mmCIF file with all atom_site columns, N, CA, C and O in Angstrom:
data_model
loop_
_atom_site.group_PDB
_atom_site.id
_atom_site.type_symbol
_atom_site.label_atom_id
_atom_site.label_alt_id
_atom_site.label_comp_id
_atom_site.label_asym_id
_atom_site.label_entity_id
_atom_site.label_seq_id
_atom_site.pdbx_PDB_ins_code
_atom_site.Cartn_x
_atom_site.Cartn_y
_atom_site.Cartn_z
_atom_site.occupancy
_atom_site.B_iso_or_equiv
_atom_site.pdbx_formal_charge
_atom_site.auth_seq_id
_atom_site.auth_comp_id
_atom_site.auth_asym_id
_atom_site.auth_atom_id
_atom_site.pdbx_PDB_model_num
ATOM 1   N N  . MET A 1 1  ? -19.381 -1.524  9.970  1.00 57.00 ? 1  MET A N  1
ATOM 2   C CA . MET A 1 1  ? -18.082 -2.090  10.169 1.00 57.00 ? 1  MET A CA 1
ATOM 3   C C  . MET A 1 1  ? -17.127 -1.431  9.183  1.00 57.00 ? 1  MET A C  1
ATOM 4   O O  . MET A 1 1  ? -17.435 -1.240  8.019  1.00 57.00 ? 1  MET A O  1
ATOM 5   N N  . VAL A 1 2  ? -15.943 -1.106  9.644  1.00 61.00 ? 2  VAL A N  1
ATOM 6   C CA . VAL A 1 2  ? -14.908 -0.519  8.806  1.00 61.00 ? 2  VAL A CA 1
ATOM 7   C C  . VAL A 1 2  ? -13.786 -1.540  8.649  1.00 61.00 ? 2  VAL A C  1
ATOM 8   O O  . VAL A 1 2  ? -13.292 -2.077  9.628  1.00 61.00 ? 2  VAL A O  1
ATOM 9   N N  . ILE A 1 3  ? -13.431 -1.815  7.418  1.00 64.00 ? 3  ILE A N  1
ATOM 10  C CA . ILE A 1 3  ? -12.340 -2.740  7.156  1.00 64.00 ? 3  ILE A CA 1
ATOM 11  C C  . ILE A 1 3  ? -11.246 -1.958  6.452  1.00 64.00 ? 3  ILE A C  1
ATOM 12  O O  . ILE A 1 3  ? -11.502 -1.267  5.472  1.00 64.00 ? 3  ILE A O  1
ATOM 13  N N  . GLU A 1 4  ? -10.037 -2.062  6.965  1.00 68.00 ? 4  GLU A N  1
ATOM 14  C CA . GLU A 1 4  ? -8.905  -1.382  6.360  1.00 68.00 ? 4  GLU A CA 1
ATOM 15  C C  . GLU A 1 4  ? -7.880  -2.418  5.936  1.00 68.00 ? 4  GLU A C  1
ATOM 16  O O  . GLU A 1 4  ? -7.688  -3.415  6.619  1.00 68.00 ? 4  GLU A O  1
ATOM 17  N N  . HIS A 1 5  ? -7.243  -2.157  4.828  1.00 68.00 ? 5  HIS A N  1
ATOM 18  C CA . HIS A 1 5  ? -6.196  -3.034  4.332  1.00 68.00 ? 5  HIS A CA 1
ATOM 19  C C  . HIS A 1 5  ? -4.946  -2.197  4.119  1.00 68.00 ? 5  HIS A C  1
ATOM 20  O O  . HIS A 1 5  ? -5.027  -1.064  3.666  1.00 68.00 ? 5  HIS A O  1
ATOM 21  N N  . PHE A 1 6  ? -3.823  -2.781  4.438  1.00 71.00 ? 6  PHE A N  1
ATOM 22  C CA . PHE A 1 6  ? -2.553  -2.101  4.223  1.00 71.00 ? 6  PHE A CA 1
ATOM 23  C C  . PHE A 1 6  ? -1.645  -3.021  3.420  1.00 71.00 ? 6  PHE A C  1
ATOM 24  O O  . PHE A 1 6  ? -1.617  -4.222  3.640  1.00 71.00 ? 6  PHE A O  1
ATOM 25  N N  . VAL A 1 7  ? -0.905  -2.440  2.512  1.00 71.00 ? 7  VAL A N  1
ATOM 26  C CA . VAL A 1 7  ? 0.043   -3.190  1.707  1.00 71.00 ? 7  VAL A CA 1
ATOM 27  C C  . VAL A 1 7  ? 1.431   -2.650  2.012  1.00 71.00 ? 7  VAL A C  1
ATOM 28  O O  . VAL A 1 7  ? 1.672   -1.447  1.947  1.00 71.00 ? 7  VAL A O  1
ATOM 29  N N  . PHE A 1 8  ? 2.328   -3.546  2.359  1.00 71.00 ? 8  PHE A N  1
ATOM 30  C CA . PHE A 1 8  ? 3.712   -3.174  2.626  1.00 71.00 ? 8  PHE A CA 1
ATOM 31  C C  . PHE A 1 8  ? 4.569   -3.698  1.477  1.00 71.00 ? 8  PHE A C  1
ATOM 32  O O  . PHE A 1 8  ? 4.596   -4.894  1.219  1.00 71.00 ? 8  PHE A O  1
ATOM 33  N N  . LEU A 1 9  ? 5.241   -2.799  0.777  1.00 74.00 ? 9  LEU A N  1
ATOM 34  C CA . LEU A 1 9  ? 6.166   -3.187  -0.282 1.00 74.00 ? 9  LEU A CA 1
ATOM 35  C C  . LEU A 1 9  ? 7.572   -3.113  0.294  1.00 74.00 ? 9  LEU A C  1
ATOM 36  O O  . LEU A 1 9  ? 8.084   -2.028  0.569  1.00 74.00 ? 9  LEU A O  1
ATOM 37  N N  . LEU A 1 10 ? 8.163   -4.265  0.486  1.00 78.00 ? 10 LEU A N  1
ATOM 38  C CA . LEU A 1 10 ? 9.448   -4.342  1.170  1.00 78.00 ? 10 LEU A CA 1
ATOM 39  C C  . LEU A 1 10 ? 10.539  -4.719  0.178  1.00 78.00 ? 10 LEU A C  1
ATOM 40  O O  . LEU A 1 10 ? 10.641  -5.867  -0.245 1.00 78.00 ? 10 LEU A O  1
ATOM 41  N N  . ASP A 1 11 ? 11.360  -3.741  -0.194 1.00 82.00 ? 11 ASP A N  1
ATOM 42  C CA . ASP A 1 11 ? 12.462  -4.007  -1.113 1.00 82.00 ? 11 ASP A CA 1
ATOM 43  C C  . ASP A 1 11 ? 13.767  -4.280  -0.377 1.00 82.00 ? 11 ASP A C  1
ATOM 44  O O  . ASP A 1 11 ? 14.583  -5.072  -0.831 1.00 82.00 ? 11 ASP A O  1
ATOM 45  N N  . ASP A 1 12 ? 13.970  -3.622  0.749  1.00 87.00 ? 12 ASP A N  1
ATOM 46  C CA . ASP A 1 12 ? 15.252  -3.692  1.439  1.00 87.00 ? 12 ASP A CA 1
ATOM 47  C C  . ASP A 1 12 ? 15.227  -4.581  2.680  1.00 87.00 ? 12 ASP A C  1
ATOM 48  O O  . ASP A 1 12 ? 16.281  -4.875  3.236  1.00 87.00 ? 12 ASP A O  1
ATOM 49  N N  . VAL A 1 13 ? 14.048  -5.002  3.113  1.00 88.00 ? 13 VAL A N  1
ATOM 50  C CA . VAL A 1 13 ? 13.915  -5.797  4.333  1.00 88.00 ? 13 VAL A CA 1
ATOM 51  C C  . VAL A 1 13 ? 13.062  -7.017  4.021  1.00 88.00 ? 13 VAL A C  1
ATOM 52  O O  . VAL A 1 13 ? 12.043  -6.908  3.341  1.00 88.00 ? 13 VAL A O  1
ATOM 53  N N  . ARG A 1 14 ? 13.465  -8.165  4.525  1.00 89.00 ? 14 ARG A N  1
ATOM 54  C CA . ARG A 1 14 ? 12.661  -9.372  4.336  1.00 89.00 ? 14 ARG A CA 1
ATOM 55  C C  . ARG A 1 14 ? 11.422  -9.297  5.221  1.00 89.00 ? 14 ARG A C  1
ATOM 56  O O  . ARG A 1 14 ? 11.422  -8.664  6.271  1.00 89.00 ? 14 ARG A O  1
ATOM 57  N N  . ALA A 1 15 ? 10.357  -9.961  4.799  1.00 88.00 ? 15 ALA A N  1
ATOM 58  C CA . ALA A 1 15 ? 9.085   -9.926  5.526  1.00 88.00 ? 15 ALA A CA 1
ATOM 59  C C  . ALA A 1 15 ? 9.262   -10.409 6.968  1.00 88.00 ? 15 ALA A C  1
ATOM 60  O O  . ALA A 1 15 ? 8.692   -9.842  7.893  1.00 88.00 ? 15 ALA A O  1
ATOM 61  N N  . GLU A 1 16 ? 10.076  -11.450 7.178  1.00 91.00 ? 16 GLU A N  1
ATOM 62  C CA . GLU A 1 16 ? 10.290  -11.969 8.527  1.00 91.00 ? 16 GLU A CA 1
ATOM 63  C C  . GLU A 1 16 ? 10.950  -10.938 9.433  1.00 91.00 ? 16 GLU A C  1
ATOM 64  O O  . GLU A 1 16 ? 10.604  -10.814 10.603 1.00 91.00 ? 16 GLU A O  1
ATOM 65  N N  . GLU A 1 17 ? 11.911  -10.205 8.886  1.00 91.00 ? 17 GLU A N  1
ATOM 66  C CA . GLU A 1 17 ? 12.597  -9.174  9.668  1.00 91.00 ? 17 GLU A CA 1
ATOM 67  C C  . GLU A 1 17 ? 11.644  -8.044  10.035 1.00 91.00 ? 17 GLU A C  1
ATOM 68  O O  . GLU A 1 17 ? 11.662  -7.545  11.162 1.00 91.00 ? 17 GLU A O  1
ATOM 69  N N  . PHE A 1 18 ? 10.841  -7.629  9.087  1.00 89.00 ? 18 PHE A N  1
ATOM 70  C CA . PHE A 1 18 ? 9.877   -6.558  9.337  1.00 89.00 ? 18 PHE A CA 1
ATOM 71  C C  . PHE A 1 18 ? 8.859   -7.004  10.386 1.00 89.00 ? 18 PHE A C  1
ATOM 72  O O  . PHE A 1 18 ? 8.541   -6.273  11.318 1.00 89.00 ? 18 PHE A O  1
ATOM 73  N N  . ALA A 1 19 ? 8.354   -8.230  10.255 1.00 90.00 ? 19 ALA A N  1
ATOM 74  C CA . ALA A 1 19 ? 7.358   -8.757  11.188 1.00 90.00 ? 19 ALA A CA 1
ATOM 75  C C  . ALA A 1 19 ? 7.921   -8.854  12.597 1.00 90.00 ? 19 ALA A C  1
ATOM 76  O O  . ALA A 1 19 ? 7.210   -8.608  13.578 1.00 90.00 ? 19 ALA A O  1
ATOM 77  N N  . ALA A 1 20 ? 9.187   -9.196  12.724 1.00 93.00 ? 20 ALA A N  1
ATOM 78  C CA . ALA A 1 20 ? 9.810   -9.324  14.048 1.00 93.00 ? 20 ALA A CA 1
ATOM 79  C C  . ALA A 1 20 ? 9.823   -7.993  14.798 1.00 93.00 ? 20 ALA A C  1
ATOM 80  O O  . ALA A 1 20 ? 9.847   -7.975  16.034 1.00 93.00 ? 20 ALA A O  1
ATOM 81  N N  . GLY A 1 21 ? 9.771   -6.888  14.076 1.00 92.00 ? 21 GLY A N  1
ATOM 82  C CA . GLY A 1 21 ? 9.780   -5.573  14.702 1.00 92.00 ? 21 GLY A CA 1
ATOM 83  C C  . GLY A 1 21 ? 8.410   -5.092  15.159 1.00 92.00 ? 21 GLY A C  1
ATOM 84  O O  . GLY A 1 21 ? 8.289   -4.067  15.824 1.00 92.00 ? 21 GLY A O  1
ATOM 85  N N  . ILE A 1 22 ? 7.365   -5.820  14.835 1.00 90.00 ? 22 ILE A N  1
ATOM 86  C CA . ILE A 1 22 ? 6.011   -5.415  15.218 1.00 90.00 ? 22 ILE A CA 1
ATOM 87  C C  . ILE A 1 22 ? 5.694   -6.026  16.575 1.00 90.00 ? 22 ILE A C  1
ATOM 88  O O  . ILE A 1 22 ? 5.540   -7.236  16.700 1.00 90.00 ? 22 ILE A O  1
ATOM 89  N N  . LYS A 1 23 ? 5.626   -5.201  17.581 1.00 90.00 ? 23 LYS A N  1
ATOM 90  C CA . LYS A 1 23 ? 5.403   -5.658  18.956 1.00 90.00 ? 23 LYS A CA 1
ATOM 91  C C  . LYS A 1 23 ? 4.125   -5.045  19.506 1.00 90.00 ? 23 LYS A C  1
ATOM 92  O O  . LYS A 1 23 ? 4.143   -4.217  20.389 1.00 90.00 ? 23 LYS A O  1
ATOM 93  N N  . ASP A 1 24 ? 3.003   -5.412  18.950 1.00 89.00 ? 24 ASP A N  1
ATOM 94  C CA . ASP A 1 24 ? 1.727   -4.862  19.385 1.00 89.00 ? 24 ASP A CA 1
ATOM 95  C C  . ASP A 1 24 ? 0.782   -6.015  19.703 1.00 89.00 ? 24 ASP A C  1
ATOM 96  O O  . ASP A 1 24 ? 0.467   -6.813  18.828 1.00 89.00 ? 24 ASP A O  1
ATOM 97  N N  . PRO A 1 25 ? 0.316   -6.115  20.945 1.00 87.00 ? 25 PRO A N  1
ATOM 98  C CA . PRO A 1 25 ? -0.551  -7.239  21.319 1.00 87.00 ? 25 PRO A CA 1
ATOM 99  C C  . PRO A 1 25 ? -1.953  -7.155  20.710 1.00 87.00 ? 25 PRO A C  1
ATOM 100 O O  . PRO A 1 25 ? -2.701  -8.126  20.783 1.00 87.00 ? 25 PRO A O  1
ATOM 101 N N  . ASP A 1 26 ? -2.289  -6.045  20.082 1.00 87.00 ? 26 ASP A N  1
ATOM 102 C CA . ASP A 1 26 ? -3.621  -5.880  19.499 1.00 87.00 ? 26 ASP A CA 1
ATOM 103 C C  . ASP A 1 26 ? -3.721  -6.379  18.063 1.00 87.00 ? 26 ASP A C  1
ATOM 104 O O  . ASP A 1 26 ? -4.789  -6.319  17.477 1.00 87.00 ? 26 ASP A O  1
ATOM 105 N N  . VAL A 1 27 ? -2.600  -6.812  17.478 1.00 88.00 ? 27 VAL A N  1
ATOM 106 C CA . VAL A 1 27 ? -2.622  -7.258  16.095 1.00 88.00 ? 27 VAL A CA 1
ATOM 107 C C  . VAL A 1 27 ? -2.051  -8.669  15.962 1.00 88.00 ? 27 VAL A C  1
ATOM 108 O O  . VAL A 1 27 ? -1.303  -9.133  16.806 1.00 88.00 ? 27 VAL A O  1
ATOM 109 N N  . VAL A 1 28 ? -2.444  -9.311  14.877 1.00 88.00 ? 28 VAL A N  1
ATOM 110 C CA . VAL A 1 28 ? -1.930  -10.634 14.524 1.00 88.00 ? 28 VAL A CA 1
ATOM 111 C C  . VAL A 1 28 ? -1.059  -10.451 13.292 1.00 88.00 ? 28 VAL A C  1
ATOM 112 O O  . VAL A 1 28 ? -1.509  -9.885  12.295 1.00 88.00 ? 28 VAL A O  1
ATOM 113 N N  . VAL A 1 29 ? 0.176   -10.902 13.371 1.00 90.00 ? 29 VAL A N  1
ATOM 114 C CA . VAL A 1 29 ? 1.132   -10.756 12.282 1.00 90.00 ? 29 VAL A CA 1
ATOM 115 C C  . VAL A 1 29 ? 1.423   -12.142 11.713 1.00 90.00 ? 29 VAL A C  1
ATOM 116 O O  . VAL A 1 29 ? 1.717   -13.072 12.461 1.00 90.00 ? 29 VAL A O  1
ATOM 117 N N  . ARG A 1 30 ? 1.338   -12.265 10.397 1.00 89.00 ? 30 ARG A N  1
ATOM 118 C CA . ARG A 1 30 ? 1.626   -13.539 9.737  1.00 89.00 ? 30 ARG A CA 1
ATOM 119 C C  . ARG A 1 30 ? 2.544   -13.292 8.546  1.00 89.00 ? 30 ARG A C  1
ATOM 120 O O  . ARG A 1 30 ? 2.371   -12.324 7.810  1.00 89.00 ? 30 ARG A O  1
ATOM 121 N N  . VAL A 1 31 ? 3.483   -14.207 8.377  1.00 90.00 ? 31 VAL A N  1
ATOM 122 C CA . VAL A 1 31 ? 4.366   -14.178 7.220  1.00 90.00 ? 31 VAL A CA 1
ATOM 123 C C  . VAL A 1 31 ? 4.170   -15.488 6.479  1.00 90.00 ? 31 VAL A C  1
ATOM 124 O O  . VAL A 1 31 ? 4.260   -16.560 7.059  1.00 90.00 ? 31 VAL A O  1
ATOM 125 N N  . GLU A 1 32 ? 3.848   -15.371 5.193  1.00 86.00 ? 32 GLU A N  1
ATOM 126 C CA . GLU A 1 32 ? 3.695   -16.539 4.331  1.00 86.00 ? 32 GLU A CA 1
ATOM 127 C C  . GLU A 1 32 ? 4.511   -16.280 3.073  1.00 86.00 ? 32 GLU A C  1
ATOM 128 O O  . GLU A 1 32 ? 4.093   -15.501 2.208  1.00 86.00 ? 32 GLU A O  1
ATOM 129 N N  . GLY A 1 33 ? 5.683   -16.896 3.008  1.00 84.00 ? 33 GLY A N  1
ATOM 130 C CA . GLY A 1 33 ? 6.574   -16.646 1.875  1.00 84.00 ? 33 GLY A CA 1
ATOM 131 C C  . GLY A 1 33 ? 7.042   -15.206 1.885  1.00 84.00 ? 33 GLY A C  1
ATOM 132 O O  . GLY A 1 33 ? 7.583   -14.731 2.878  1.00 84.00 ? 33 GLY A O  1
ATOM 133 N N  . ASP A 1 34 ? 6.794   -14.498 0.799  1.00 82.00 ? 34 ASP A N  1
ATOM 134 C CA . ASP A 1 34 ? 7.182   -13.087 0.698  1.00 82.00 ? 34 ASP A CA 1
ATOM 135 C C  . ASP A 1 34 ? 6.089   -12.147 1.184  1.00 82.00 ? 34 ASP A C  1
ATOM 136 O O  . ASP A 1 34 ? 6.247   -10.932 1.098  1.00 82.00 ? 34 ASP A O  1
ATOM 137 N N  . PHE A 1 35 ? 4.978   -12.694 1.658  1.00 84.00 ? 35 PHE A N  1
ATOM 138 C CA . PHE A 1 35 ? 3.830   -11.875 2.036  1.00 84.00 ? 35 PHE A CA 1
ATOM 139 C C  . PHE A 1 35 ? 3.751   -11.689 3.546  1.00 84.00 ? 35 PHE A C  1
ATOM 140 O O  . PHE A 1 35 ? 3.948   -12.626 4.315  1.00 84.00 ? 35 PHE A O  1
ATOM 141 N N  . LEU A 1 36 ? 3.433   -10.474 3.946  1.00 86.00 ? 36 LEU A N  1
ATOM 142 C CA . LEU A 1 36 ? 3.262   -10.112 5.348  1.00 86.00 ? 36 LEU A CA 1
ATOM 143 C C  . LEU A 1 36 ? 1.855   -9.581  5.516  1.00 86.00 ? 36 LEU A C  1
ATOM 144 O O  . LEU A 1 36 ? 1.431   -8.689  4.778  1.00 86.00 ? 36 LEU A O  1
ATOM 145 N N  . THR A 1 37 ? 1.109   -10.136 6.457  1.00 86.00 ? 37 THR A N  1
ATOM 146 C CA . THR A 1 37 ? -0.228  -9.613  6.756  1.00 86.00 ? 37 THR A CA 1
ATOM 147 C C  . THR A 1 37 ? -0.282  -9.204  8.216  1.00 86.00 ? 37 THR A C  1
ATOM 148 O O  . THR A 1 37 ? 0.289   -9.864  9.083  1.00 86.00 ? 37 THR A O  1
ATOM 149 N N  . VAL A 1 38 ? -0.967  -8.110  8.461  1.00 86.00 ? 38 VAL A N  1
ATOM 150 C CA . VAL A 1 38 ? -1.176  -7.610  9.808  1.00 86.00 ? 38 VAL A CA 1
ATOM 151 C C  . VAL A 1 38 ? -2.663  -7.317  9.940  1.00 86.00 ? 38 VAL A C  1
ATOM 152 O O  . VAL A 1 38 ? -3.227  -6.601  9.122  1.00 86.00 ? 38 VAL A O  1
ATOM 153 N N  . ALA A 1 39 ? -3.295  -7.895  10.946 1.00 84.00 ? 39 ALA A N  1
ATOM 154 C CA . ALA A 1 39 ? -4.734  -7.711  11.139 1.00 84.00 ? 39 ALA A CA 1
ATOM 155 C C  . ALA A 1 39 ? -5.021  -7.482  12.617 1.00 84.00 ? 39 ALA A C  1
ATOM 156 O O  . ALA A 1 39 ? -4.255  -7.914  13.478 1.00 84.00 ? 39 ALA A O  1
ATOM 157 N N  . LEU A 1 40 ? -6.127  -6.806  12.875 1.00 82.00 ? 40 LEU A N  1
ATOM 158 C CA . LEU A 1 40 ? -6.539  -6.634  14.263 1.00 82.00 ? 40 LEU A CA 1
ATOM 159 C C  . LEU A 1 40 ? -6.846  -7.994  14.864 1.00 82.00 ? 40 LEU A C  1
ATOM 160 O O  . LEU A 1 40 ? -7.430  -8.859  14.218 1.00 82.00 ? 40 LEU A O  1
ATOM 161 N N  . ASP A 1 41 ? -6.463  -8.191  16.109 1.00 83.00 ? 41 ASP A N  1
ATOM 162 C CA . ASP A 1 41 ? -6.753  -9.433  16.822 1.00 83.00 ? 41 ASP A CA 1
ATOM 163 C C  . ASP A 1 41 ? -8.200  -9.366  17.306 1.00 83.00 ? 41 ASP A C  1
ATOM 164 O O  . ASP A 1 41 ? -8.535  -8.565  18.182 1.00 83.00 ? 41 ASP A O  1
ATOM 165 N N  . LEU A 1 42 ? -9.055  -10.183 16.742 1.00 79.00 ? 42 LEU A N  1
ATOM 166 C CA . LEU A 1 42 ? -10.477 -10.133 17.095 1.00 79.00 ? 42 LEU A CA 1
ATOM 167 C C  . LEU A 1 42 ? -10.739 -10.528 18.541 1.00 79.00 ? 42 LEU A C  1
ATOM 168 O O  . LEU A 1 42 ? -11.743 -10.128 19.118 1.00 79.00 ? 42 LEU A O  1
ATOM 169 N N  . ASP A 1 43 ? -9.841  -11.289 19.151 1.00 81.00 ? 43 ASP A N  1
ATOM 170 C CA . ASP A 1 43 ? -10.007 -11.614 20.570 1.00 81.00 ? 43 ASP A CA 1
ATOM 171 C C  . ASP A 1 43 ? -9.888  -10.364 21.437 1.00 81.00 ? 43 ASP A C  1
ATOM 172 O O  . ASP A 1 43 ? -10.441 -10.293 22.522 1.00 81.00 ? 43 ASP A O  1
ATOM 173 N N  . VAL A 1 44 ? -9.170  -9.367  20.948 1.00 80.00 ? 44 VAL A N  1
ATOM 174 C CA . VAL A 1 44 ? -9.004  -8.098  21.668 1.00 80.00 ? 44 VAL A CA 1
ATOM 175 C C  . VAL A 1 44 ? -10.077 -7.096  21.260 1.00 80.00 ? 44 VAL A C  1
ATOM 176 O O  . VAL A 1 44 ? -10.714 -6.473  22.100 1.00 80.00 ? 44 VAL A O  1
ATOM 177 N N  . TRP A 1 45 ? -10.278 -6.947  19.948 1.00 76.00 ? 45 TRP A N  1
ATOM 178 C CA . TRP A 1 45 ? -11.147 -5.895  19.432 1.00 76.00 ? 45 TRP A CA 1
ATOM 179 C C  . TRP A 1 45 ? -12.622 -6.251  19.400 1.00 76.00 ? 45 TRP A C  1
ATOM 180 O O  . TRP A 1 45 ? -13.471 -5.381  19.520 1.00 76.00 ? 45 TRP A O  1
ATOM 181 N N  . ARG A 1 46 ? -12.940 -7.526  19.208 1.00 73.00 ? 46 ARG A N  1
ATOM 182 C CA . ARG A 1 46 ? -14.346 -7.961  19.140 1.00 73.00 ? 46 ARG A CA 1
ATOM 183 C C  . ARG A 1 46 ? -14.503 -9.276  19.887 1.00 73.00 ? 46 ARG A C  1
ATOM 184 O O  . ARG A 1 46 ? -14.723 -10.317 19.280 1.00 73.00 ? 46 ARG A O  1
ATOM 185 N N  . PRO A 1 47 ? -14.368 -9.261  21.205 1.00 69.00 ? 47 PRO A N  1
ATOM 186 C CA . PRO A 1 47 ? -14.438 -10.526 21.950 1.00 69.00 ? 47 PRO A CA 1
ATOM 187 C C  . PRO A 1 47 ? -15.813 -11.191 21.901 1.00 69.00 ? 47 PRO A C  1
ATOM 188 O O  . PRO A 1 47 ? -15.920 -12.399 22.052 1.00 69.00 ? 47 PRO A O  1
ATOM 189 N N  . GLU A 1 48 ? -16.859 -10.416 21.665 1.00 70.00 ? 48 GLU A N  1
ATOM 190 C CA . GLU A 1 48 ? -18.206 -10.983 21.580 1.00 70.00 ? 48 GLU A CA 1
ATOM 191 C C  . GLU A 1 48 ? -18.437 -11.555 20.187 1.00 70.00 ? 48 GLU A C  1
ATOM 192 O O  . GLU A 1 48 ? -18.145 -10.914 19.190 1.00 70.00 ? 48 GLU A O  1
ATOM 193 N N  . ALA A 1 49 ? -18.958 -12.759 20.105 1.00 65.00 ? 49 ALA A N  1
ATOM 194 C CA . ALA A 1 49 ? -19.200 -13.401 18.818 1.00 65.00 ? 49 ALA A CA 1
ATOM 195 C C  . ALA A 1 49 ? -20.109 -12.567 17.914 1.00 65.00 ? 49 ALA A C  1
ATOM 196 O O  . ALA A 1 49 ? -19.956 -12.547 16.701 1.00 65.00 ? 49 ALA A O  1
ATOM 197 N N  . ALA A 1 50 ? -21.053 -11.829 18.513 1.00 63.00 ? 50 ALA A N  1
ATOM 198 C CA . ALA A 1 50 ? -21.990 -11.029 17.729 1.00 63.00 ? 50 ALA A CA 1
ATOM 199 C C  . ALA A 1 50 ? -21.288 -9.898  16.984 1.00 63.00 ? 50 ALA A C  1
ATOM 200 O O  . ALA A 1 50 ? -21.777 -9.424  15.976 1.00 63.00 ? 50 ALA A O  1
ATOM 201 N N  . GLY A 1 51 ? -20.136 -9.461  17.450 1.00 60.00 ? 51 GLY A N  1
ATOM 202 C CA . GLY A 1 51 ? -19.435 -8.365  16.820 1.00 60.00 ? 51 GLY A CA 1
ATOM 203 C C  . GLY A 1 51 ? -18.431 -8.800  15.766 1.00 60.00 ? 51 GLY A C  1
ATOM 204 O O  . GLY A 1 51 ? -17.777 -7.982  15.147 1.00 60.00 ? 51 GLY A O  1
ATOM 205 N N  . ARG A 1 52 ? -18.316 -10.100 15.548 1.00 63.00 ? 52 ARG A N  1
ATOM 206 C CA . ARG A 1 52 ? -17.311 -10.598 14.598 1.00 63.00 ? 52 ARG A CA 1
ATOM 207 C C  . ARG A 1 52 ? -17.930 -10.773 13.206 1.00 63.00 ? 52 ARG A C  1
ATOM 208 O O  . ARG A 1 52 ? -19.101 -11.078 13.078 1.00 63.00 ? 52 ARG A O  1
ATOM 209 N N  . PRO A 1 53 ? -17.107 -10.606 12.177 1.00 64.00 ? 53 PRO A N  1
ATOM 210 C CA . PRO A 1 53 ? -17.608 -10.839 10.828 1.00 64.00 ? 53 PRO A CA 1
ATOM 211 C C  . PRO A 1 53 ? -17.932 -12.321 10.630 1.00 64.00 ? 53 PRO A C  1
ATOM 212 O O  . PRO A 1 53 ? -17.342 -13.188 11.272 1.00 64.00 ? 53 PRO A O  1
ATOM 213 N N  . LYS A 1 54 ? -18.872 -12.597 9.754  1.00 68.00 ? 54 LYS A N  1
ATOM 214 C CA . LYS A 1 54 ? -19.241 -13.984 9.464  1.00 68.00 ? 54 LYS A CA 1
ATOM 215 C C  . LYS A 1 54 ? -18.183 -14.627 8.589  1.00 68.00 ? 54 LYS A C  1
ATOM 216 O O  . LYS A 1 54 ? -17.692 -14.013 7.655  1.00 68.00 ? 54 LYS A O  1
ATOM 217 N N  . VAL A 1 55 ? -17.830 -15.852 8.916  1.00 67.00 ? 55 VAL A N  1
ATOM 218 C CA . VAL A 1 55 ? -16.874 -16.614 8.124  1.00 67.00 ? 55 VAL A CA 1
ATOM 219 C C  . VAL A 1 55 ? -17.654 -17.620 7.305  1.00 67.00 ? 55 VAL A C  1
ATOM 220 O O  . VAL A 1 55 ? -18.467 -18.382 7.836  1.00 67.00 ? 55 VAL A O  1
ATOM 221 N N  . PHE A 1 56 ? -17.444 -17.598 6.007  1.00 63.00 ? 56 PHE A N  1
ATOM 222 C CA . PHE A 1 56 ? -18.185 -18.487 5.111  1.00 63.00 ? 56 PHE A CA 1
ATOM 223 C C  . PHE A 1 56 ? -17.375 -19.689 4.767  1.00 63.00 ? 56 PHE A C  1
ATOM 224 O O  . PHE A 1 56 ? -16.243 -19.738 4.640  1.00 63.00 ? 56 PHE A O  1
#
């Protein structure tokens, strides 16, 4: 399994504005305060339970 992380440092744009511009059905976008997270949508990329990471 390959896990990638991306960090967006937004000085000129608010996280909500940046998130509103992401129009990809394959990802899940969340804004929590000043933080923006973008992750692959497991319902699209790993629909089988066996292919999903374990949640503890």
